[in-house]
PDB file of C-alpha atoms and ligand atoms in Angstrom:
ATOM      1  CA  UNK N   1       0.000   0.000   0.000  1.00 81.00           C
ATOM      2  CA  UNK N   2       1.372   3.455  -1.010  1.00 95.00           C
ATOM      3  CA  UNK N   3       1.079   6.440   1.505  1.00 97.00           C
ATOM      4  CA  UNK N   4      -1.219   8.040  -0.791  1.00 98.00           C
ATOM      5  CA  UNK N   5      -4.144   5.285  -1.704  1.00 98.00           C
ATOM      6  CA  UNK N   6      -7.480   6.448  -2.796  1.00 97.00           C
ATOM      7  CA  UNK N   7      -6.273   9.923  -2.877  1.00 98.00           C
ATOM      8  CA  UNK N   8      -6.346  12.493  -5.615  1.00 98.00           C
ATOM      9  CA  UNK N   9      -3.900  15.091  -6.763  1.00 99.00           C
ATOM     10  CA  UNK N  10      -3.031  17.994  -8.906  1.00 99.00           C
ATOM     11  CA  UNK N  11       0.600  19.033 -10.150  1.00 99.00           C
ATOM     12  CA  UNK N  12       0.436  22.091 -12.365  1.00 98.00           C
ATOM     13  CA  UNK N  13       3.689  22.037 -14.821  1.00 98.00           C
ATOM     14  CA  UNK N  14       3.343  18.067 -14.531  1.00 98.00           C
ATOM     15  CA  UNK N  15       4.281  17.254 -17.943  1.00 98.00           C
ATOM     16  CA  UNK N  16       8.482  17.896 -17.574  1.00 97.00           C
ATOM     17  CA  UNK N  17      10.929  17.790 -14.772  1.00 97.00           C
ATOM     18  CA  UNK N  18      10.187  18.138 -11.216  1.00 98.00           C
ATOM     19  CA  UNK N  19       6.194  18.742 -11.806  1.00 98.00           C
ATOM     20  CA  UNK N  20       6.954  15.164 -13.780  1.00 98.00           C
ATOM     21  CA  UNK N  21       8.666  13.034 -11.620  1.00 98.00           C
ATOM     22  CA  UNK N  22       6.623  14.092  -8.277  1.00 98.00           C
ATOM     23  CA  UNK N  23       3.197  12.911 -10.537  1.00 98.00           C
ATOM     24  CA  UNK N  24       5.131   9.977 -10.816  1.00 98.00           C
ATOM     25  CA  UNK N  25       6.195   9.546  -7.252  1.00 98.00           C
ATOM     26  CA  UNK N  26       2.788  10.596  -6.191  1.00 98.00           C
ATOM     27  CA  UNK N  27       0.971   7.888  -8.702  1.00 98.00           C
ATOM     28  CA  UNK N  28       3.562   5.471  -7.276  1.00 98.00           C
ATOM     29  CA  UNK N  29       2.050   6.260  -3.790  1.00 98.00           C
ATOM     30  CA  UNK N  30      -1.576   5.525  -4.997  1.00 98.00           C
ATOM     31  CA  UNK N  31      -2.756   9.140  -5.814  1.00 98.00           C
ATOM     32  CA  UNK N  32      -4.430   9.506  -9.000  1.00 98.00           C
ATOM     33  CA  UNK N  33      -2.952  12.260 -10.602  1.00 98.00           C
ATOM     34  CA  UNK N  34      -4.305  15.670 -12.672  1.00 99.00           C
ATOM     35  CA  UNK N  35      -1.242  16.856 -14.274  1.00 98.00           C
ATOM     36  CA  UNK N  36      -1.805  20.470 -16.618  1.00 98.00           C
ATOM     37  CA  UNK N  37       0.549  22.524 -18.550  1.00 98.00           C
ATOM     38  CA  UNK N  38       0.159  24.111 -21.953  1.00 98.00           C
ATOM     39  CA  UNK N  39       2.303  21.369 -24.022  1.00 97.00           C
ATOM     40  CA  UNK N  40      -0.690  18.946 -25.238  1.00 97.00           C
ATOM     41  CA  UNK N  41       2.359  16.447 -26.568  1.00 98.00           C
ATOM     42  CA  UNK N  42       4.041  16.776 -22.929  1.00 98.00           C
ATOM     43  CA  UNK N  43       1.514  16.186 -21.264  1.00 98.00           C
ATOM     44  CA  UNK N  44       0.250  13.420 -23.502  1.00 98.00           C
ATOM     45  CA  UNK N  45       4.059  11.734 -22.794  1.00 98.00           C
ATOM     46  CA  UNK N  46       3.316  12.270 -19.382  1.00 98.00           C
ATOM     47  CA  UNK N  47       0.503  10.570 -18.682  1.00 98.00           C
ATOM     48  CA  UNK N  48       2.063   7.221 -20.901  1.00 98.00           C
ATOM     49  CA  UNK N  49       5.086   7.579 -18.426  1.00 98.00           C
ATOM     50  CA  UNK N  50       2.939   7.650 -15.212  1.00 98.00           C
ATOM     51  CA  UNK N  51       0.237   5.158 -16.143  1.00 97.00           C
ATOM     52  CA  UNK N  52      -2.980   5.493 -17.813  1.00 94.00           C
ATOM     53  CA  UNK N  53      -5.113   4.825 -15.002  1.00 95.00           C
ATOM     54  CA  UNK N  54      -3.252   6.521 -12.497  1.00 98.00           C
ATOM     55  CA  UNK N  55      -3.319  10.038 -14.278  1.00 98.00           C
ATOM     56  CA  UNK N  56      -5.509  12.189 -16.121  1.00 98.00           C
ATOM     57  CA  UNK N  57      -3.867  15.416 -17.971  1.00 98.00           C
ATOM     58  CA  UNK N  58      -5.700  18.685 -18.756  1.00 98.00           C
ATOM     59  CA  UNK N  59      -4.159  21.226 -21.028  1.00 98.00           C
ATOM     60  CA  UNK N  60      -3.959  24.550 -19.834  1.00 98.00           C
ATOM     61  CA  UNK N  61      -2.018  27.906 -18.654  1.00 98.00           C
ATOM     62  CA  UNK N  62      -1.893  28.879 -15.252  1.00 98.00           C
ATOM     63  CA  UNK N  63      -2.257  32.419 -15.776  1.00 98.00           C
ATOM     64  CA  UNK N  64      -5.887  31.847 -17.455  1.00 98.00           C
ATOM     65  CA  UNK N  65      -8.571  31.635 -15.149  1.00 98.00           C
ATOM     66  CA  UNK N  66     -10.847  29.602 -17.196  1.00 98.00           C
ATOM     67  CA  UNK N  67      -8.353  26.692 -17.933  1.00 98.00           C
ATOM     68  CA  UNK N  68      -7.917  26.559 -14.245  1.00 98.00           C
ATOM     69  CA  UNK N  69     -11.621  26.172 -13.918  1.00 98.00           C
ATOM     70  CA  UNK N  70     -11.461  23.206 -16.312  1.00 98.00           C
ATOM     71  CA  UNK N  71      -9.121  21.606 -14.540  1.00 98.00           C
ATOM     72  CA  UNK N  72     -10.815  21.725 -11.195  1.00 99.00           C
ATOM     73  CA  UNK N  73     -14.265  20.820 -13.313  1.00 98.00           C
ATOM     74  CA  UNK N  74     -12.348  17.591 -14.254  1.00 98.00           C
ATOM     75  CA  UNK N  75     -11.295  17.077 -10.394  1.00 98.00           C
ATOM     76  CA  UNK N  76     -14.671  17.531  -9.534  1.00 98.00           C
ATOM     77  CA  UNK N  77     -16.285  15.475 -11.938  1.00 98.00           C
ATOM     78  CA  UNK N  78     -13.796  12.596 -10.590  1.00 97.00           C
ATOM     79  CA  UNK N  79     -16.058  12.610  -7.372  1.00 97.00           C
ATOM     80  CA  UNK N  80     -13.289  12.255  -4.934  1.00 98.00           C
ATOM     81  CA  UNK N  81     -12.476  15.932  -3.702  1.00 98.00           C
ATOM     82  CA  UNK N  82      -8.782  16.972  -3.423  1.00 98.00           C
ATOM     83  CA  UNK N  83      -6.132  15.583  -1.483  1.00 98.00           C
ATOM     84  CA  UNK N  84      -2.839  17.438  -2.724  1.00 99.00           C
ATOM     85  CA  UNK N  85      -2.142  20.922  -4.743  1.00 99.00           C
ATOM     86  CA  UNK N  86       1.278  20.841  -6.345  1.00 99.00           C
ATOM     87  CA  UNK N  87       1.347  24.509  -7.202  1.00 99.00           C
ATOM     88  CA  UNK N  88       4.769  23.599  -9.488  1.00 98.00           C
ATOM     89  CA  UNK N  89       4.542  25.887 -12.974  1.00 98.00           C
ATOM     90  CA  UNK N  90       7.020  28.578 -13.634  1.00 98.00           C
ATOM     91  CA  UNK N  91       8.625  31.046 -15.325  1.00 97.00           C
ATOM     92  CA  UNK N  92      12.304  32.259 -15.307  1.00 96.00           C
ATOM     93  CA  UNK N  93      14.125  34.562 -17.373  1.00 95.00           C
ATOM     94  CA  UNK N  94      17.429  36.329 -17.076  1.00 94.00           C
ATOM     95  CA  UNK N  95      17.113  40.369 -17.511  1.00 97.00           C
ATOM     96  CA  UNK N  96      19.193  43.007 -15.863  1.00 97.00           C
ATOM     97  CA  UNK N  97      17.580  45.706 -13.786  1.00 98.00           C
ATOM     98  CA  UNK N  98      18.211  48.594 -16.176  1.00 98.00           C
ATOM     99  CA  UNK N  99      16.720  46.479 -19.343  1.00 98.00           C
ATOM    100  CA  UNK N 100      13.373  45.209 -16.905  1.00 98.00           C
ATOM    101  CA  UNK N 101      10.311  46.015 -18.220  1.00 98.00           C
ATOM    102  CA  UNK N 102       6.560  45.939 -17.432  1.00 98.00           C
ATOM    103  CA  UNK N 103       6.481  42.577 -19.789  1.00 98.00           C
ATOM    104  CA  UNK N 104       9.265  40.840 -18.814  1.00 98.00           C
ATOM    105  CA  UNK N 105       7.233  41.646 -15.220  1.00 98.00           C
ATOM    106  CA  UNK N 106       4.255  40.171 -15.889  1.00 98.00           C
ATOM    107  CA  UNK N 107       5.852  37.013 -17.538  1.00 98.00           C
ATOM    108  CA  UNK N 108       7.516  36.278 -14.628  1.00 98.00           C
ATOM    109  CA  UNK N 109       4.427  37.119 -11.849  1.00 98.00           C
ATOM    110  CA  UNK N 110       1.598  36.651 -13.534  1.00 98.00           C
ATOM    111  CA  UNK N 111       2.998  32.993 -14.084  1.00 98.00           C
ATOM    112  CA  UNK N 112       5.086  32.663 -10.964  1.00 98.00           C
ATOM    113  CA  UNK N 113       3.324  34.129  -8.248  1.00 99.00           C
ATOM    114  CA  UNK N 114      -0.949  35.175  -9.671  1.00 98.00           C
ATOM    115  CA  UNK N 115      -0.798  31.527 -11.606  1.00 98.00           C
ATOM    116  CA  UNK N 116       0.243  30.089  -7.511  1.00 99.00           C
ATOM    117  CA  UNK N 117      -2.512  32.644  -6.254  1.00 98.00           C
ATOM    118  CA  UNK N 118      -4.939  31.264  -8.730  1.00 98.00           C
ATOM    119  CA  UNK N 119      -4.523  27.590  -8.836  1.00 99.00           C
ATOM    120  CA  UNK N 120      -4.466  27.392  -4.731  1.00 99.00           C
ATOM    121  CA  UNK N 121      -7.262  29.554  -4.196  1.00 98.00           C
ATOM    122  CA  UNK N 122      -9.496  27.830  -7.029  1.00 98.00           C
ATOM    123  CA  UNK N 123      -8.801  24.380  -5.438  1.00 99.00           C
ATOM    124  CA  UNK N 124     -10.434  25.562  -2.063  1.00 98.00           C
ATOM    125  CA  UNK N 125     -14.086  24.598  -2.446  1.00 98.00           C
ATOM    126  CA  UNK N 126     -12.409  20.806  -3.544  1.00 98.00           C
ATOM    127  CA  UNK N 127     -10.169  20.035  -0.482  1.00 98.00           C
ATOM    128  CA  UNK N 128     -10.444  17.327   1.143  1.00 98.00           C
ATOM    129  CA  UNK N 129     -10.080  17.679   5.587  1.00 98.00           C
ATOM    130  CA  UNK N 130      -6.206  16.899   5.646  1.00 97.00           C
ATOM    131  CA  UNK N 131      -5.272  18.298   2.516  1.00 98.00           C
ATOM    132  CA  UNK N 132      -1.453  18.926   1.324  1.00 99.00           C
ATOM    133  CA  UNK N 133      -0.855  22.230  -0.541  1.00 99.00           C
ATOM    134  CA  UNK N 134       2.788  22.191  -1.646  1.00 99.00           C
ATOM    135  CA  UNK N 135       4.469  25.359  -3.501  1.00 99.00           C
ATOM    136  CA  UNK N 136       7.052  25.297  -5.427  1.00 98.00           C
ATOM    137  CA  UNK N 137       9.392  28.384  -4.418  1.00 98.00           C
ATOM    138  CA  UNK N 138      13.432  28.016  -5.087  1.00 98.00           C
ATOM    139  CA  UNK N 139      16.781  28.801  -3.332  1.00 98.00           C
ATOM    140  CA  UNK N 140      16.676  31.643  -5.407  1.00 97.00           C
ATOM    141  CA  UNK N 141      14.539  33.871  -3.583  1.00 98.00           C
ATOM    142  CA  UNK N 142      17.307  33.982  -0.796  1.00 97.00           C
ATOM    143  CA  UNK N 143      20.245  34.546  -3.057  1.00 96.00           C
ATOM    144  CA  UNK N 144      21.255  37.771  -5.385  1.00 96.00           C
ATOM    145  CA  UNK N 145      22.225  36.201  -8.574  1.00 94.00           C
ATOM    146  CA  UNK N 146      22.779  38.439 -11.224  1.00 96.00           C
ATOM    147  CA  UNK N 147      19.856  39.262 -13.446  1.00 95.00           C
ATOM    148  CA  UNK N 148      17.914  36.832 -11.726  1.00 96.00           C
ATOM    149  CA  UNK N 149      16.021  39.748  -9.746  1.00 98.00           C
ATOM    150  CA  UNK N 150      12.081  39.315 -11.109  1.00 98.00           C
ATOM    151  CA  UNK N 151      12.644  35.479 -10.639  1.00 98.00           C
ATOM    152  CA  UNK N 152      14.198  35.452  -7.215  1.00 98.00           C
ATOM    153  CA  UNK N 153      11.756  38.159  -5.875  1.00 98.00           C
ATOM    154  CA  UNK N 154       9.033  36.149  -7.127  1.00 98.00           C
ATOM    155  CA  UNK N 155       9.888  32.798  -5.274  1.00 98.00           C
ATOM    156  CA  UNK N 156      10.195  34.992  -2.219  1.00 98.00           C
ATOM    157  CA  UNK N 157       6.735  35.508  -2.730  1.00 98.00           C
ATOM    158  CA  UNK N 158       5.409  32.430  -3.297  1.00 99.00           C
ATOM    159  CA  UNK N 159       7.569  31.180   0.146  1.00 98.00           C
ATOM    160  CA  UNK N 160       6.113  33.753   1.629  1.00 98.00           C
ATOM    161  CA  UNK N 161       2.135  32.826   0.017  1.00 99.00           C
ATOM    162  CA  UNK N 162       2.916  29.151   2.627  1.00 98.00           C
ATOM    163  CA  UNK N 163       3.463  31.205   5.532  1.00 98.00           C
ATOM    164  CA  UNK N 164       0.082  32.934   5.115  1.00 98.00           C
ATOM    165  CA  UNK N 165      -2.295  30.560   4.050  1.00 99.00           C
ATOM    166  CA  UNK N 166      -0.843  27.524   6.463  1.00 98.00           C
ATOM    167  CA  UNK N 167      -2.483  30.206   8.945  1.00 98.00           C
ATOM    168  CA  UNK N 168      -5.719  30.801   6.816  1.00 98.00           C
ATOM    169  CA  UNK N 169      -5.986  26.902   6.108  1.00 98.00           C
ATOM    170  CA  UNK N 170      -5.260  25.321   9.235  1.00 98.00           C
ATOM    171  CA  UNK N 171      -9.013  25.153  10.521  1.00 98.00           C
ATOM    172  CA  UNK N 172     -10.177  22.859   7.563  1.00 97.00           C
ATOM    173  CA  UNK N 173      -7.144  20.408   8.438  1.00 98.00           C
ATOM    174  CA  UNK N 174      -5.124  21.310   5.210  1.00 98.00           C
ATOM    175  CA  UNK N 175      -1.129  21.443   5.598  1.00 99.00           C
ATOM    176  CA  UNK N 176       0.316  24.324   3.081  1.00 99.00           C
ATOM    177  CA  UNK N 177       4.433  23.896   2.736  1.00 99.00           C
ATOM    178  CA  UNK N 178       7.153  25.390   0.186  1.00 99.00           C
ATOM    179  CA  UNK N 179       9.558  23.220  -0.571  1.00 98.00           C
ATOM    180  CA  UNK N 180      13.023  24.979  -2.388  1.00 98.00           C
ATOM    181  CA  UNK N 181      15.277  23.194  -4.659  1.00 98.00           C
ATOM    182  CA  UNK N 182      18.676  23.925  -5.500  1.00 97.00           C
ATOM    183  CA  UNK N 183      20.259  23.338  -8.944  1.00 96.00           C
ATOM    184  CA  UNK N 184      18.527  20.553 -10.199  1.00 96.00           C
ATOM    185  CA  UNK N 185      19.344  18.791 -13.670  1.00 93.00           C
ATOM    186  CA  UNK N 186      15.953  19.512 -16.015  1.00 91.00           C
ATOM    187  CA  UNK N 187      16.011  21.532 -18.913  1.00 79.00           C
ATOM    188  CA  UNK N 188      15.069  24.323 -16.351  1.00 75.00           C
ATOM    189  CA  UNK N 189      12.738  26.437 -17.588  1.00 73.00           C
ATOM    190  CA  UNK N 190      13.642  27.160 -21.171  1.00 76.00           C
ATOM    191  CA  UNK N 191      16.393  28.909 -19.767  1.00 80.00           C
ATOM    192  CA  UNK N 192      18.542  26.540 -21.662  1.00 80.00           C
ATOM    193  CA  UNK N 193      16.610  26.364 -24.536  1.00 80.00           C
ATOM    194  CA  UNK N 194      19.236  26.693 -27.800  1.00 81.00           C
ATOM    195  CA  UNK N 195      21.954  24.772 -25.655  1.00 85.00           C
ATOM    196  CA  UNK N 196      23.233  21.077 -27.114  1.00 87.00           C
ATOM    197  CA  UNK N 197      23.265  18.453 -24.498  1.00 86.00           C
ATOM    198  CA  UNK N 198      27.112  18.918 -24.436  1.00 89.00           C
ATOM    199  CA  UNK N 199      26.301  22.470 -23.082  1.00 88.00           C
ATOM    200  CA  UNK N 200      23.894  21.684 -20.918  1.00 88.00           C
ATOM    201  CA  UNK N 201      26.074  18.829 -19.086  1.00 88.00           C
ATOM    202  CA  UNK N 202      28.847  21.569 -18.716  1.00 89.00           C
ATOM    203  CA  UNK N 203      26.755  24.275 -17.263  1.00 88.00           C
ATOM    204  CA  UNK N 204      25.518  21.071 -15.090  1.00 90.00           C
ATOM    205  CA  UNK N 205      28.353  19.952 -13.806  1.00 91.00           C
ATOM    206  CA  UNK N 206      29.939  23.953 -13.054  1.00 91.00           C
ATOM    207  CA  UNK N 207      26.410  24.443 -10.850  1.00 91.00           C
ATOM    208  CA  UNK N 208      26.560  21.290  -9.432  1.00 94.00           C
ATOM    209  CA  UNK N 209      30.248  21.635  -8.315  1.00 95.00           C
ATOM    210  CA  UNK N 210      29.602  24.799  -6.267  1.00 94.00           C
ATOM    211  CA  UNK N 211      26.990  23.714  -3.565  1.00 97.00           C
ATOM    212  CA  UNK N 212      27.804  21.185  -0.616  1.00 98.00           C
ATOM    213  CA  UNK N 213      26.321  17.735  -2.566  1.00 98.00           C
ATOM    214  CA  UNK N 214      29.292  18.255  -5.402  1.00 97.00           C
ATOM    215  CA  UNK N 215      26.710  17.657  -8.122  1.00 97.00           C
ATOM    216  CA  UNK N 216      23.052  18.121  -9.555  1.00 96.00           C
ATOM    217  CA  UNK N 217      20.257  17.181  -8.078  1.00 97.00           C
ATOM    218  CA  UNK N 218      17.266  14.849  -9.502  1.00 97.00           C
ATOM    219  CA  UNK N 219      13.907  15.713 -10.028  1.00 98.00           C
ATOM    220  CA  UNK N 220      13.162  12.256  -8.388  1.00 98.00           C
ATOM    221  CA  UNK N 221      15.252  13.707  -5.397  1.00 98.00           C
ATOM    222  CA  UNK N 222      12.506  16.682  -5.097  1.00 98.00           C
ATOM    223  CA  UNK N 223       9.999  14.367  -5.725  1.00 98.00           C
ATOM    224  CA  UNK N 224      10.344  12.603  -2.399  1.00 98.00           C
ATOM    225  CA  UNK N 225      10.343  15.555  -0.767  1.00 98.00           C
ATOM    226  CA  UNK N 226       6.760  16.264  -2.270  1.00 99.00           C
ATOM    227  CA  UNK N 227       5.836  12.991  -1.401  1.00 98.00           C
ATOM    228  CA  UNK N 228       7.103  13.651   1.986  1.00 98.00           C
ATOM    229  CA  UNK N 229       4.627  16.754   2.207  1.00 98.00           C
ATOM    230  CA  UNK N 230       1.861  14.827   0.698  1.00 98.00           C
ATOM    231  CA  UNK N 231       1.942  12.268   2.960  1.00 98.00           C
ATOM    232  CA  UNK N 232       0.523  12.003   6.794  1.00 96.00           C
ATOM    233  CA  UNK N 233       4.003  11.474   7.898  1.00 97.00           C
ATOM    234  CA  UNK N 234       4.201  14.971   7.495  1.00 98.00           C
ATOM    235  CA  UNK N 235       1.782  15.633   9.567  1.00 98.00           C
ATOM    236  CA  UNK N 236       3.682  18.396  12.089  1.00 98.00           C
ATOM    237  CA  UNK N 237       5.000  20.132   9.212  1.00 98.00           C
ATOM    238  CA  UNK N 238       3.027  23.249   8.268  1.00 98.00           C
ATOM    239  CA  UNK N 239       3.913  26.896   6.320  1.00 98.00           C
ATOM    240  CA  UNK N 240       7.201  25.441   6.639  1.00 98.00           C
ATOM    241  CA  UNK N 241      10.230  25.249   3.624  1.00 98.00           C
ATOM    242  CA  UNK N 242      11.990  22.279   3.014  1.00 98.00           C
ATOM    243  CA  UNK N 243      15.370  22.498   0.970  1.00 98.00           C
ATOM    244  CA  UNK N 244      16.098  20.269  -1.476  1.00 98.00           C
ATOM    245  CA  UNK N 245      18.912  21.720  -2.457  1.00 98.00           C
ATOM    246  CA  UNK N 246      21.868  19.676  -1.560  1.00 98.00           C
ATOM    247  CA  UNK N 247      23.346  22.240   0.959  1.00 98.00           C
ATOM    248  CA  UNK N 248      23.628  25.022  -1.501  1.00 97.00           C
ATOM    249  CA  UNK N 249      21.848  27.461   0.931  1.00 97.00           C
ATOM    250  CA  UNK N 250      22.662  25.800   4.017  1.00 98.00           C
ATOM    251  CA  UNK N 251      26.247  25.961   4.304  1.00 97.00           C
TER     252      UNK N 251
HETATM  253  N1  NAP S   1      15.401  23.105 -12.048  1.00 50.85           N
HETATM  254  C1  NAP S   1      15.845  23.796 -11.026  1.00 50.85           C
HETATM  255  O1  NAP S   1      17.067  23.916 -10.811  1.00 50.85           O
HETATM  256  C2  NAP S   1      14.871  24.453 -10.076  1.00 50.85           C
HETATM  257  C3  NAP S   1      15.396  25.024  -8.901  1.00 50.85           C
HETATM  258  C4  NAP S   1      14.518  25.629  -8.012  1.00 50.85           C
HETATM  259  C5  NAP S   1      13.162  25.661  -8.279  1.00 50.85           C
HETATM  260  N2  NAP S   1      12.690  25.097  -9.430  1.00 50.85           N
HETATM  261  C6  NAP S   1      11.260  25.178  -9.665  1.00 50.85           C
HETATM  262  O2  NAP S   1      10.781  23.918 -10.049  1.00 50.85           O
HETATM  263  C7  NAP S   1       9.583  24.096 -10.839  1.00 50.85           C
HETATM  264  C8  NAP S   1       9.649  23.217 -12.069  1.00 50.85           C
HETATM  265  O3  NAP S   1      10.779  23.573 -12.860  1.00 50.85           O
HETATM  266  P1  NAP S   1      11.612  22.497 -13.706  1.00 50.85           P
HETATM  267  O4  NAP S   1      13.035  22.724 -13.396  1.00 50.85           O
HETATM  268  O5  NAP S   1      11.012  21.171 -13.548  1.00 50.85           O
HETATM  269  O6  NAP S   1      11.431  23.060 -15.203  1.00 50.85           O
HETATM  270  P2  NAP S   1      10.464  22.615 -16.379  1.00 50.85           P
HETATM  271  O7  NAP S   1      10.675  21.209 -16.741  1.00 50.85           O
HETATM  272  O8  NAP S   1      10.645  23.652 -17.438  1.00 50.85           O
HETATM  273  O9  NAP S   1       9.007  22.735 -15.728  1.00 50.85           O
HETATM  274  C9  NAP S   1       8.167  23.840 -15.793  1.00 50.85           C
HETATM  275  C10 NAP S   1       6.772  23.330 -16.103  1.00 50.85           C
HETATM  276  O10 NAP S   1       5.841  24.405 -15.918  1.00 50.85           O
HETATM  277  C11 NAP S   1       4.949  24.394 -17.014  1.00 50.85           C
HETATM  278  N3  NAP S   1       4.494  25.772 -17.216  1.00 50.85           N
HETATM  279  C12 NAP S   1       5.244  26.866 -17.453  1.00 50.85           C
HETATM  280  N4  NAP S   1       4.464  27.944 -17.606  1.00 50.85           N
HETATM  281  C13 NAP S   1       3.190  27.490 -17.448  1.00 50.85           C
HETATM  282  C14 NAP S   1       1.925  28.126 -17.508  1.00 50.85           C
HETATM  283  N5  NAP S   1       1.808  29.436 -17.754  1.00 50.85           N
HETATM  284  N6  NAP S   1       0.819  27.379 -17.297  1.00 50.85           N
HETATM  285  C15 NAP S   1       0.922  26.045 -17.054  1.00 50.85           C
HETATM  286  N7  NAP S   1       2.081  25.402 -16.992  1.00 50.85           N
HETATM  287  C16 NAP S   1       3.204  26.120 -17.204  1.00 50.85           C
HETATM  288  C17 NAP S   1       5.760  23.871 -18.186  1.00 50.85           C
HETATM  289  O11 NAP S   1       4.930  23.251 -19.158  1.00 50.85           O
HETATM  290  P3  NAP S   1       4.448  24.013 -20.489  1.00 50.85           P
HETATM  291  O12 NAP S   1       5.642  24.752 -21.025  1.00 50.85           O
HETATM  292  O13 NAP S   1       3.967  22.912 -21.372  1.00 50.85           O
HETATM  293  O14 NAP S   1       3.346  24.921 -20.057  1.00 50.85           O
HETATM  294  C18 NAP S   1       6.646  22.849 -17.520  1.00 50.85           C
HETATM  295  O15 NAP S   1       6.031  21.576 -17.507  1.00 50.85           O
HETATM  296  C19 NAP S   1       9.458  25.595 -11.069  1.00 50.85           C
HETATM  297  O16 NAP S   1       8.580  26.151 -10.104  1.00 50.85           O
HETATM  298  C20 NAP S   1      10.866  26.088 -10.804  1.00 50.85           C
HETATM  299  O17 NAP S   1      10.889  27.461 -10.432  1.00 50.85           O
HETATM  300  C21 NAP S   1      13.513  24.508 -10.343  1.00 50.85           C
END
């Protein structure tokens, strides 16, 4: 028996990396699975690679309100209520603070820290009592890397969204976490979209080799941490952040 049986969960950004292999870990622990994301061939991959039965995938983009209400339509229709909100899509880019402007500011918030807003907030009337709500914030937002300013500023604000509504949440029994991962070996974002593998494994291993672990970390290494706040044995964990970052901010 998985930690997880019977249950039902959503993991926005499921189709690719970390949103990928935590609806994988999650399916693995019994939870049938609503993955979304606006790649209909991702997603379609996605659901082969988690199991038929175990997931069901509904295209859409975080930032519109009415593919968010599809999604939750489908959840509903399933019968079951909700059991866990992975609130995983993002947005990153790399601009300078004298080139910002308004758009590269609403591509990074109205993704990063409204699409969190929206998809949390339109999964309340569907939680179950004892309810996970996980958020996917980053190392980032406690770190001044260059150019990474709208991106970092915006994880601070989705670590801080777990703060507030673990208080706001608490009476109906539902848990609300962060979790923040370090470097951790997906394509990342589009961030290194145009790079060969080759390129990629370089810029890999150079990130890797500056934080504590030496290396990378896995998207299945973030996904038990998901699990981990899915799961009653994280039951005394609440607006909390767990690192997964393999000492990179801890040391
Ligand atoms: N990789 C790292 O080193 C790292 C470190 C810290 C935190 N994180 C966080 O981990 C999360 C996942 O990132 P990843 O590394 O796994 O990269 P990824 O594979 O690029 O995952 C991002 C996912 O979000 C989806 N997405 C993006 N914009 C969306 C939108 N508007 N509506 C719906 N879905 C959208 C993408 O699918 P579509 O393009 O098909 O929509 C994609 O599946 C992000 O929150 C990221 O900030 C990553």
């Amino acid at each position: 028996m998985g930690q997880l049986e019977g249950k039902t969960a959503v993991v926005t950004g499921g189709g690719t990396g970390i949103g990928l292999a935590s609806a994988v870990r999650l399916a693995q622990e019994g939870a049938h699975v609503f993955i979304t994301g606006r790649r209909e061939a991702a997603l379609a991959a996605a659901v082969a690679e988690i199991g038929e039965g175990s997931a069901t995938a509904v295209r859409g983009d975080v930032t519109d309100p009415a593919d968010l209400d599809r999604l939750y339509a489908a959840v509903e229709a399933r019968g079951a209520g909700l059991d866990v909100v992975f609130a995983n899509a993002a947005a990153a880019s790399r601009v300078p603070l004298e080139k910002i402007t308004e758009a590269d500011y609403a591509a990074i918030f109205d993704v990063n820290v409204l699409g969190v807003l929206r998809t949390v907030q339109k999964s309340l009337p569907l939680l179950n009592e004892g309810a996970s709500v996980i958020l996917n914030a980053s190392t980032a937002a406690e770190r001044g890397a260059h150019s990474f300013g709208l991106y970092a500023a915006s994880k601070a604000a989705v670590r801080t969204f777990a703060r507030t509504w673990a208080t706001e949440l608490k009476d109906r029994g539902v848990r609300v976490n962060a979790i923040s991962p370090g470097p951790i070996a997906t394509r990342g974002l589009g961030l290194l979209d145009g790079l060969g593998d080759e390129d990629v494994d370089a810029f890999h291993e150079q990130l890797g080799g500056a934080i504590l672990a030496g290396r990378m970390g896995l998207a299945e290494e973030v996904a038990a941490a998901v699990a981990f706040l899915a799961s009653p044995g994280s039951s005394f964990v609440m607006g909390s952040n767990l690192y997964v970052d393999g000492g990179e901010n801890q040391v």
